[in-house]
Short mmCIF file of C-alpha atoms (C1' of nucleotides) and ligand atoms in Angstrom, two decimals:
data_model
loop_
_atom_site.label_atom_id
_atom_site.label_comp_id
_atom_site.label_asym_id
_atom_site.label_seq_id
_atom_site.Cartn_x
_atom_site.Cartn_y
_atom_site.Cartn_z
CA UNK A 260 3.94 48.08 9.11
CA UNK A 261 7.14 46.16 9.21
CA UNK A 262 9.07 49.26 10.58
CA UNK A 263 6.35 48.98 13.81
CA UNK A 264 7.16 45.53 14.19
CA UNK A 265 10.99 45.98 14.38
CA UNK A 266 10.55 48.80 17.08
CA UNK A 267 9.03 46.49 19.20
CA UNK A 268 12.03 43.95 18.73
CA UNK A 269 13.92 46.93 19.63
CA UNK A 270 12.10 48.00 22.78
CA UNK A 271 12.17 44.30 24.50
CA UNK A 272 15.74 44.01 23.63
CA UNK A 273 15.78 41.51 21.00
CA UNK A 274 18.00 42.38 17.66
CA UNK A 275 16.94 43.27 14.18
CA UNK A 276 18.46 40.95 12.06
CA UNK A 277 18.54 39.84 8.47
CA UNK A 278 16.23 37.15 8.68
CA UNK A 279 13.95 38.64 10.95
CA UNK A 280 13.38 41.59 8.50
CA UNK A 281 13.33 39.63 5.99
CA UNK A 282 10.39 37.27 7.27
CA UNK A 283 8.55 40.51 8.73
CA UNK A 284 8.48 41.85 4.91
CA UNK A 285 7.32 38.58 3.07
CA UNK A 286 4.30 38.67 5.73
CA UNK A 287 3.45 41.72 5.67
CA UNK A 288 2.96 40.93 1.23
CA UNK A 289 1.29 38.28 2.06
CA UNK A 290 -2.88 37.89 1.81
CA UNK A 291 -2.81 34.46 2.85
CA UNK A 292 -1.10 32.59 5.60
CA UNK A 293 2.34 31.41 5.07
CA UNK A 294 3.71 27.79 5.87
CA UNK A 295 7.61 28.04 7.44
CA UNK A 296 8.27 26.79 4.20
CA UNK A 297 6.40 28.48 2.49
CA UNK A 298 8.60 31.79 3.46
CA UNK A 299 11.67 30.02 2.72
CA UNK A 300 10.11 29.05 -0.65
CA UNK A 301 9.17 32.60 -1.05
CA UNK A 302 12.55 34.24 0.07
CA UNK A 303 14.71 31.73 -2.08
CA UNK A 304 12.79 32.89 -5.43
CA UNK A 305 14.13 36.06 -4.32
CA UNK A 306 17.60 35.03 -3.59
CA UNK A 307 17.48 35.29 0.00
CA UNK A 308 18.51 32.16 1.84
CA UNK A 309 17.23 31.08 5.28
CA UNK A 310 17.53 27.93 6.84
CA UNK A 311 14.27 26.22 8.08
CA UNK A 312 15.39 26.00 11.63
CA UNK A 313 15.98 29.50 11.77
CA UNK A 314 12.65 30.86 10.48
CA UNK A 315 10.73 28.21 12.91
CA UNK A 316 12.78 30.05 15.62
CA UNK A 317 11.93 33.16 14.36
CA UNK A 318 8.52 32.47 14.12
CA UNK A 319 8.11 31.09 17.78
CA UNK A 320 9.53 34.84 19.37
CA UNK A 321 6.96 36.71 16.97
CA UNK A 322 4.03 34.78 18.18
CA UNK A 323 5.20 35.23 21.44
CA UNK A 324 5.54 38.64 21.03
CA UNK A 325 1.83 38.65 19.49
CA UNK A 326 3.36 40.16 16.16
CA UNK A 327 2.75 37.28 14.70
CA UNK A 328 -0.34 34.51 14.97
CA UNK A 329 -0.75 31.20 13.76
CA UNK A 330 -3.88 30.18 11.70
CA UNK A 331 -5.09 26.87 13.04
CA UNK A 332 -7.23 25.85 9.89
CA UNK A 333 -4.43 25.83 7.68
CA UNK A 334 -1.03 25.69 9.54
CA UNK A 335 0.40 28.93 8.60
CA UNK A 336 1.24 32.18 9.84
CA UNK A 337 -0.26 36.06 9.52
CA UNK A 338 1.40 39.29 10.53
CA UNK A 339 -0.92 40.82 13.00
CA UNK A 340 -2.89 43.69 11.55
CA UNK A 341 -4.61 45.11 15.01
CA UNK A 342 -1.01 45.66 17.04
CA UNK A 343 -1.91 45.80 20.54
CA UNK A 344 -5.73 45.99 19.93
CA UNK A 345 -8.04 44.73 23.13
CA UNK A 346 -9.82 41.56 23.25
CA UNK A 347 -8.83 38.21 21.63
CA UNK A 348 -7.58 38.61 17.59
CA UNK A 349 -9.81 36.38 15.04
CA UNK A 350 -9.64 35.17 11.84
CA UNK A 351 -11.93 34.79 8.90
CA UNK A 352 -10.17 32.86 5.84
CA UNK A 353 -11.27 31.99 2.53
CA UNK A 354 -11.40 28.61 1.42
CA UNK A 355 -11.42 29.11 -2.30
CA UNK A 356 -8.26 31.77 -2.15
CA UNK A 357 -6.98 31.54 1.41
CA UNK A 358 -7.15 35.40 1.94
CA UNK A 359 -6.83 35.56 5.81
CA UNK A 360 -8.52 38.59 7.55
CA UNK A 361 -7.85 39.60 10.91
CA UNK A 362 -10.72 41.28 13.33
CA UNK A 363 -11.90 41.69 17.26
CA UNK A 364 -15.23 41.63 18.47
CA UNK A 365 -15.14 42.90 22.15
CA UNK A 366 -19.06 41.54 22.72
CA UNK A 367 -18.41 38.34 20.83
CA UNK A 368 -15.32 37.66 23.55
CA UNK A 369 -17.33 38.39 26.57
CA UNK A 370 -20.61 36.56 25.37
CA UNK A 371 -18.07 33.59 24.36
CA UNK A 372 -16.48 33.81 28.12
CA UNK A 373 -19.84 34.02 29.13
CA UNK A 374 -20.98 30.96 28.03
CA UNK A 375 -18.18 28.59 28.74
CA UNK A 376 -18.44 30.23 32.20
CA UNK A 377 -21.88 28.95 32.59
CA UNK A 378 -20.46 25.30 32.23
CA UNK A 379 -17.64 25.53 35.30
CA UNK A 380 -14.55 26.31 32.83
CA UNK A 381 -12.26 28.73 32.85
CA UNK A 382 -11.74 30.49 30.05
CA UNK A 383 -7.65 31.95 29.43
CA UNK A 384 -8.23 32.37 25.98
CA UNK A 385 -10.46 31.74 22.98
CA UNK A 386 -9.41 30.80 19.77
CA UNK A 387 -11.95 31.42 16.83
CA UNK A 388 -11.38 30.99 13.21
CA UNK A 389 -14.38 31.41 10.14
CA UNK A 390 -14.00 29.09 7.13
CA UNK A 391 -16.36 30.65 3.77
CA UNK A 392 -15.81 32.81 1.06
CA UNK A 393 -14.26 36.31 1.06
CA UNK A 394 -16.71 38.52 -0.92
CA UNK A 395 -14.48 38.62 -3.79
CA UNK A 396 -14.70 34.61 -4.49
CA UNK A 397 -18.25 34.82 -3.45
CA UNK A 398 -18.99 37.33 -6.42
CA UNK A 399 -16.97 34.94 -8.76
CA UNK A 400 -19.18 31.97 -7.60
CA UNK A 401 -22.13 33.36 -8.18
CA UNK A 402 -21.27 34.47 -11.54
CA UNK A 403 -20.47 30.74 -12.38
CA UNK A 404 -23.69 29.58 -11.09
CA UNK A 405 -25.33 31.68 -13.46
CA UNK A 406 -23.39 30.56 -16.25
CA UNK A 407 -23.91 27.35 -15.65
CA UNK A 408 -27.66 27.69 -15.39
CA UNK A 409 -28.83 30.86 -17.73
CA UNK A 410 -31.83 32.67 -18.18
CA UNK A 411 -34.47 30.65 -16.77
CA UNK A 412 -36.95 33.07 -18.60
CA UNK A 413 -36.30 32.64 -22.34
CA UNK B 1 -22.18 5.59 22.67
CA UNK B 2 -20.29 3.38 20.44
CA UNK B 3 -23.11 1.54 18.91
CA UNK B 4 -24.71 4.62 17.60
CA UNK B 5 -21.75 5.74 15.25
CA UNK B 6 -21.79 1.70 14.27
CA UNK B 7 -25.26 2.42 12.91
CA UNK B 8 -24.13 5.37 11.08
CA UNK B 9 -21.45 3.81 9.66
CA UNK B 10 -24.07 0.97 8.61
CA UNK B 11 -26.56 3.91 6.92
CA UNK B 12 -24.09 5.34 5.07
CA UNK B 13 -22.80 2.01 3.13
CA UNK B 14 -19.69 1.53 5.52
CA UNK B 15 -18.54 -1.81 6.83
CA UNK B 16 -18.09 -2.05 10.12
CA UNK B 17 -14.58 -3.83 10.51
CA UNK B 18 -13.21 -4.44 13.92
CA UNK B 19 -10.37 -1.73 13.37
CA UNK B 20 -13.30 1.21 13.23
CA UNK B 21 -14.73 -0.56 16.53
CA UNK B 22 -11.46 -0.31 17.89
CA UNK B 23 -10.78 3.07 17.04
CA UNK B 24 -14.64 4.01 18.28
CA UNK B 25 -13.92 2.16 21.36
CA UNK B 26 -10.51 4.24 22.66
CA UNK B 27 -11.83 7.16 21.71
CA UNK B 28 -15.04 6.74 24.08
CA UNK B 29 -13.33 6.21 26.85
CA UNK B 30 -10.50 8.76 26.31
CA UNK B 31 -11.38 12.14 29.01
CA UNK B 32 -8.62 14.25 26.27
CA UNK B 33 -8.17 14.36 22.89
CA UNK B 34 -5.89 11.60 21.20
CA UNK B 35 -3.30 11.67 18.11
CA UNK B 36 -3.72 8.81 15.59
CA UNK B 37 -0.32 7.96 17.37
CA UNK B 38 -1.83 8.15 20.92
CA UNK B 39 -4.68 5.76 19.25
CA UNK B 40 -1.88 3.53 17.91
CA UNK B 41 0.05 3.46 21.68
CA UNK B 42 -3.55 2.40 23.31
CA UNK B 43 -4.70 -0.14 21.27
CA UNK B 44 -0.98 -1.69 21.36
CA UNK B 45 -1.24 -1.66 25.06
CA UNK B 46 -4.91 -3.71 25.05
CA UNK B 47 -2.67 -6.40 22.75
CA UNK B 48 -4.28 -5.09 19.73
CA UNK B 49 -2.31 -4.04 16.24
CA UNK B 50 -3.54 -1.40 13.77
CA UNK B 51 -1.07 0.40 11.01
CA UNK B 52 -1.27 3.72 11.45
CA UNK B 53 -2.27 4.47 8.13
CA UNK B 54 -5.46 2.97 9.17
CA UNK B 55 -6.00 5.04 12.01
CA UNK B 56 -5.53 8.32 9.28
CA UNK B 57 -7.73 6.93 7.18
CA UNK B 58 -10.72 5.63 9.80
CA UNK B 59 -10.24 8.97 11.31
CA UNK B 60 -11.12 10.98 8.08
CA UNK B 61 -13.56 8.92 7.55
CA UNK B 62 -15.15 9.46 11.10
CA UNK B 63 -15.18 13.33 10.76
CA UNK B 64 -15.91 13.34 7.47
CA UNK B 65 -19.16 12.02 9.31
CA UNK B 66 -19.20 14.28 12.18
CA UNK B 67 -18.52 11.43 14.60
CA UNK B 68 -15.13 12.80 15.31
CA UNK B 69 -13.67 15.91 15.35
CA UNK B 70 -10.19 17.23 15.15
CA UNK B 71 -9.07 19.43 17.83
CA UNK B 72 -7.26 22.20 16.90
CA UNK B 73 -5.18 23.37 19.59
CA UNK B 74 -3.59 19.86 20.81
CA UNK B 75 -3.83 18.18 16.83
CA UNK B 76 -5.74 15.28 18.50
CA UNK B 77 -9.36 13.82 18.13
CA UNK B 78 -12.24 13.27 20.08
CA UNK B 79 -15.45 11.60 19.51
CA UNK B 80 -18.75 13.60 18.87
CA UNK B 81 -20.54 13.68 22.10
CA UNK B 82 -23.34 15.49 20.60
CA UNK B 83 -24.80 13.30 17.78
CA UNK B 84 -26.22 15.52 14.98
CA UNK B 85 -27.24 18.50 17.50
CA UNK B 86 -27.59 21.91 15.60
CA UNK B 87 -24.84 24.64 15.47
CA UNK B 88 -21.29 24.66 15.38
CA UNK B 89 -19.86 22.50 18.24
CA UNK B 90 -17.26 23.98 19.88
CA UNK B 91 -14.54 22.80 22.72
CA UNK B 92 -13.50 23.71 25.92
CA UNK B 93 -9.66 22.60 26.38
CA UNK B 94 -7.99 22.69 29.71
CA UNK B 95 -4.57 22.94 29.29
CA UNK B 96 -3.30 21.65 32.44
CA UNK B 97 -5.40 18.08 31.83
CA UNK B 98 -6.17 17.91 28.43
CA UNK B 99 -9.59 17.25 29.59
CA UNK B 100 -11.48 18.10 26.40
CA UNK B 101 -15.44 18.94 26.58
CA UNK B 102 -17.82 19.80 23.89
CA UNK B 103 -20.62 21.96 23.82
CA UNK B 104 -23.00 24.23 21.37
CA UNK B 105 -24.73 27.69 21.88
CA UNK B 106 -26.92 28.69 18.79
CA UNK B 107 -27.02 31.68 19.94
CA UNK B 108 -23.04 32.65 19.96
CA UNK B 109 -23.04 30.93 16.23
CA UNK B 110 -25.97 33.42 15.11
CA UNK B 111 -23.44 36.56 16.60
CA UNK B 112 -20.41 34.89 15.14
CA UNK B 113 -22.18 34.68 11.59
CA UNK B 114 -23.49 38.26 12.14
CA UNK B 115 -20.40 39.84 12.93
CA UNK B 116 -18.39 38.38 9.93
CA UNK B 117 -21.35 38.83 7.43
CA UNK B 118 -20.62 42.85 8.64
CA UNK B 119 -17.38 42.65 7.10
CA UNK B 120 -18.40 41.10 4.02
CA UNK B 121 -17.45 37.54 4.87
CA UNK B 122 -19.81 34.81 3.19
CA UNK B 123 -18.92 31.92 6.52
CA UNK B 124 -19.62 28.25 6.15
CA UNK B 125 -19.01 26.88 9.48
CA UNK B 126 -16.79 28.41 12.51
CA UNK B 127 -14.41 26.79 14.24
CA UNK B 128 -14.25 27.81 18.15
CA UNK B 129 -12.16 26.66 20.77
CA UNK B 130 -11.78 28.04 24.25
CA UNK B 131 -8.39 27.18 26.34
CA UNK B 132 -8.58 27.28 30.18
CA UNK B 133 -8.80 25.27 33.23
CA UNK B 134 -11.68 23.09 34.04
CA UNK B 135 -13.20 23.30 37.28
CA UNK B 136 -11.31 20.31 38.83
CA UNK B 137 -8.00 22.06 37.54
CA UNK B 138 -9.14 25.12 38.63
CA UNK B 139 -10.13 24.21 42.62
CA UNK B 140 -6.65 22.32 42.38
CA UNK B 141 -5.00 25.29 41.57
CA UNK B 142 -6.61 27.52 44.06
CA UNK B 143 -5.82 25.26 46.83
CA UNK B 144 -2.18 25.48 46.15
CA UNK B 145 -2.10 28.94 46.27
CA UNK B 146 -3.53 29.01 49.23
CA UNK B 147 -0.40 26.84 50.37
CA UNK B 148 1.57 28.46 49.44
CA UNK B 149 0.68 31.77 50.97
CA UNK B 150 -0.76 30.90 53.80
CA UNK B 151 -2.97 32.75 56.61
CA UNK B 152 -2.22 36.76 55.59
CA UNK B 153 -3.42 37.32 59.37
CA UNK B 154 -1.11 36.22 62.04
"C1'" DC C 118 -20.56 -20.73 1.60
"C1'" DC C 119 -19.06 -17.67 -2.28
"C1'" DG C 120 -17.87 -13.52 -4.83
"C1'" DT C 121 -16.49 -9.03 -4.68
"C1'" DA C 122 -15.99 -4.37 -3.48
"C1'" DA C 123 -14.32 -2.22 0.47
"C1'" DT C 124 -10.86 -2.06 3.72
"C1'" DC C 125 -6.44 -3.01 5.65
"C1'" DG C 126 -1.23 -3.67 6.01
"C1'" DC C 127 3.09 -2.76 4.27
"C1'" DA C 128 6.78 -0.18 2.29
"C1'" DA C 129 8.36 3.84 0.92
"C1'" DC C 130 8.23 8.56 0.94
"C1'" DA C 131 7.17 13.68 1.85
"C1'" DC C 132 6.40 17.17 4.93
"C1'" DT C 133 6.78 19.34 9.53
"C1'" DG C 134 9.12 20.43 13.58
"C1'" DT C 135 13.14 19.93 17.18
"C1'" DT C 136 17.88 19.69 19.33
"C1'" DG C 137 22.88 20.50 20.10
"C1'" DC C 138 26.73 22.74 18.84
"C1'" DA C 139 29.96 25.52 16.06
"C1'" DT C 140 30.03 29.94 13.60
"C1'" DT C 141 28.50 34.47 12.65
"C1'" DT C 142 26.51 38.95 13.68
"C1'" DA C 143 24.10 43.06 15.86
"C1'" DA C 144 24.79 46.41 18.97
"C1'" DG C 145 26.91 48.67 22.92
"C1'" DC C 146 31.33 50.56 24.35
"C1'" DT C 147 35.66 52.56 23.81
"C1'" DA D 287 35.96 52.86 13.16
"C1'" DG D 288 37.49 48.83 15.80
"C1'" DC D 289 36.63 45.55 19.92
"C1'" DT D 290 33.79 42.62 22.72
"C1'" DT D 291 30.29 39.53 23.66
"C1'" DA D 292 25.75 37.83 24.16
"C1'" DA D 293 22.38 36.75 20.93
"C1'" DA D 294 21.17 34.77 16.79
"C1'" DT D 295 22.00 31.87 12.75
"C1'" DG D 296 23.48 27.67 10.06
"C1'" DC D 297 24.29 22.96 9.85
"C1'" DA D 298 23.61 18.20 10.69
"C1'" DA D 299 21.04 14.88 12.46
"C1'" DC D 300 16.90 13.26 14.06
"C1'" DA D 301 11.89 12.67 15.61
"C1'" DG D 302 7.12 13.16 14.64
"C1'" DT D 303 3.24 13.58 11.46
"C1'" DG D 304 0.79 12.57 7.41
"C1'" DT D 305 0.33 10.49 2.43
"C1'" DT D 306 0.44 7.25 -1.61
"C1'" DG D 307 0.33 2.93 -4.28
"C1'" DC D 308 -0.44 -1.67 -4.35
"C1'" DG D 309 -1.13 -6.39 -3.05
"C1'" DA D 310 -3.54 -9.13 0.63
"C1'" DT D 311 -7.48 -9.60 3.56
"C1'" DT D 312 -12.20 -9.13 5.11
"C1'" DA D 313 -17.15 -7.80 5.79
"C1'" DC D 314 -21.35 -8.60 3.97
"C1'" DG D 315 -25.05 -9.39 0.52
"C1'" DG D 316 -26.80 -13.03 -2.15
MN1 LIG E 787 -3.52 40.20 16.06
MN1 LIG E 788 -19.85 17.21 17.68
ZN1 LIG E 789 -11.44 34.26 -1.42
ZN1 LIG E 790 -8.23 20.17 33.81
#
DNA sequence: CCGTAATCGCAACACTGTTGCATTTAAGCT
DNA sequence: AGCTTAAATGCAACAGTGTTGCGATTACGG
């Protein structure tokens, strides 16, 4: 929820302005991941007017804030979905439709920790993103396939 | 080892021109991971020229063969260090030295796959990366705090 | 050594991200 | 409601990253 978002802005003392509403909403629409241009693209068709620099700043304190992450595999940006939730947010996105979804996996984390442990590093972070098919553009692939190749018993 | 991407740029139909050695050669020797403009920078320093253009297009080429990957989390490259091995290869980055290292764990990748499978997520490939300090950064670090605070008993 | 497809260099451009400074605005206080 | 002011935005200018088309060069098989 937007409104969720802006209480935190509230709570660490930062203000709720125009833009920053107005970014909060056109993520929270989104399915996919939004370029900074993108959202500027986005808000113009609906007359709303931000500069770039500003949404690149605005941006930056979300992600800061964790209300916001970016999406390594394609650039753009996702309104959290898990708020606060424990352990390190990932991402699964859709190469066919760029759906984005957001999920932890507390045993994943520590097995991944684990692991790099084993080889002397120290791990602050990890950073994990899935590239496939969402189910919905896996049905529709399938369905091609067997249009393509029909009935094999005719 | 340089010579054995040469030979799979010579089973796959590629010429081998003395740009891609070039490229093949900085990145072997590089410890972190390097921007086609860090690649540029290096080469100009050893007396040698390449557009960068070149370097964009020898570096898709390169991961389009799994010689060289892209990391993520600096935008830079490093070369394979793994040939062909099975599983997802995944990177430790240490952020205080850029020191970049690259290992696999089949058995993380078979969790990984499990867990998004469980929410209906058909993956291809994931994409891990792990940010920390490496165990040279790390005993560094340590020893300044130490310094810093020293002896608690006196 | 030659012919030719593959590769490279160049120029021009598009997209992405940053900085400094003047102007505007949210929000706390009368 | 108006006043004050620090915070935030807009603007201009610039730096960095990545792409495209095309003519010139080069690796490599014959
Ligand atoms: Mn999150
Ligand atoms: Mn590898
Ligand atoms: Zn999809
Ligand atoms: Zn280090």
């Amino acid at each position: 929820m937007v409104q969720d978002s802006i209480r935190v802005l509230q709570a660490q003392g930062y203000k709720v302005t125009k833009p920053r509403r107005q970014v909060l909403e056109i993520l929270e629409e989104a399915e996919e991941s939004l370029s900074p241009y993108d959202i500027q693209r986005l808000l113009r068709q609906q007359g709303k007017h931000l500069n770039h620099v500003t949404i690149y700043r605005i941006l930056d304190l979300f992600c800061s804030l964790n209300l916001v992450h970016r999406i390594l595999l394609s650039g753009g940006f996702v309104k959290c979905t898990l708020s606060n939730k424990e352990g390190c947010h990932r991402f699964m996105v859709c190469y066919h439709c760029g759906a984005t979804q957001e999920f932890v996996d507390q045993q994943l984390c520590l097995q991944e920790s684990k692991s790099t442990q084993n080889l002397g590093f120290h791990t602050q972070y990890h950073f994990s993103e899935s590239s496939g098919l969402c189910s919905a553009c896996y049905k529709k692939q399938l369905q091609k396939q067997e249009e393509a190749q029909p009935q094999s018993n005719r």
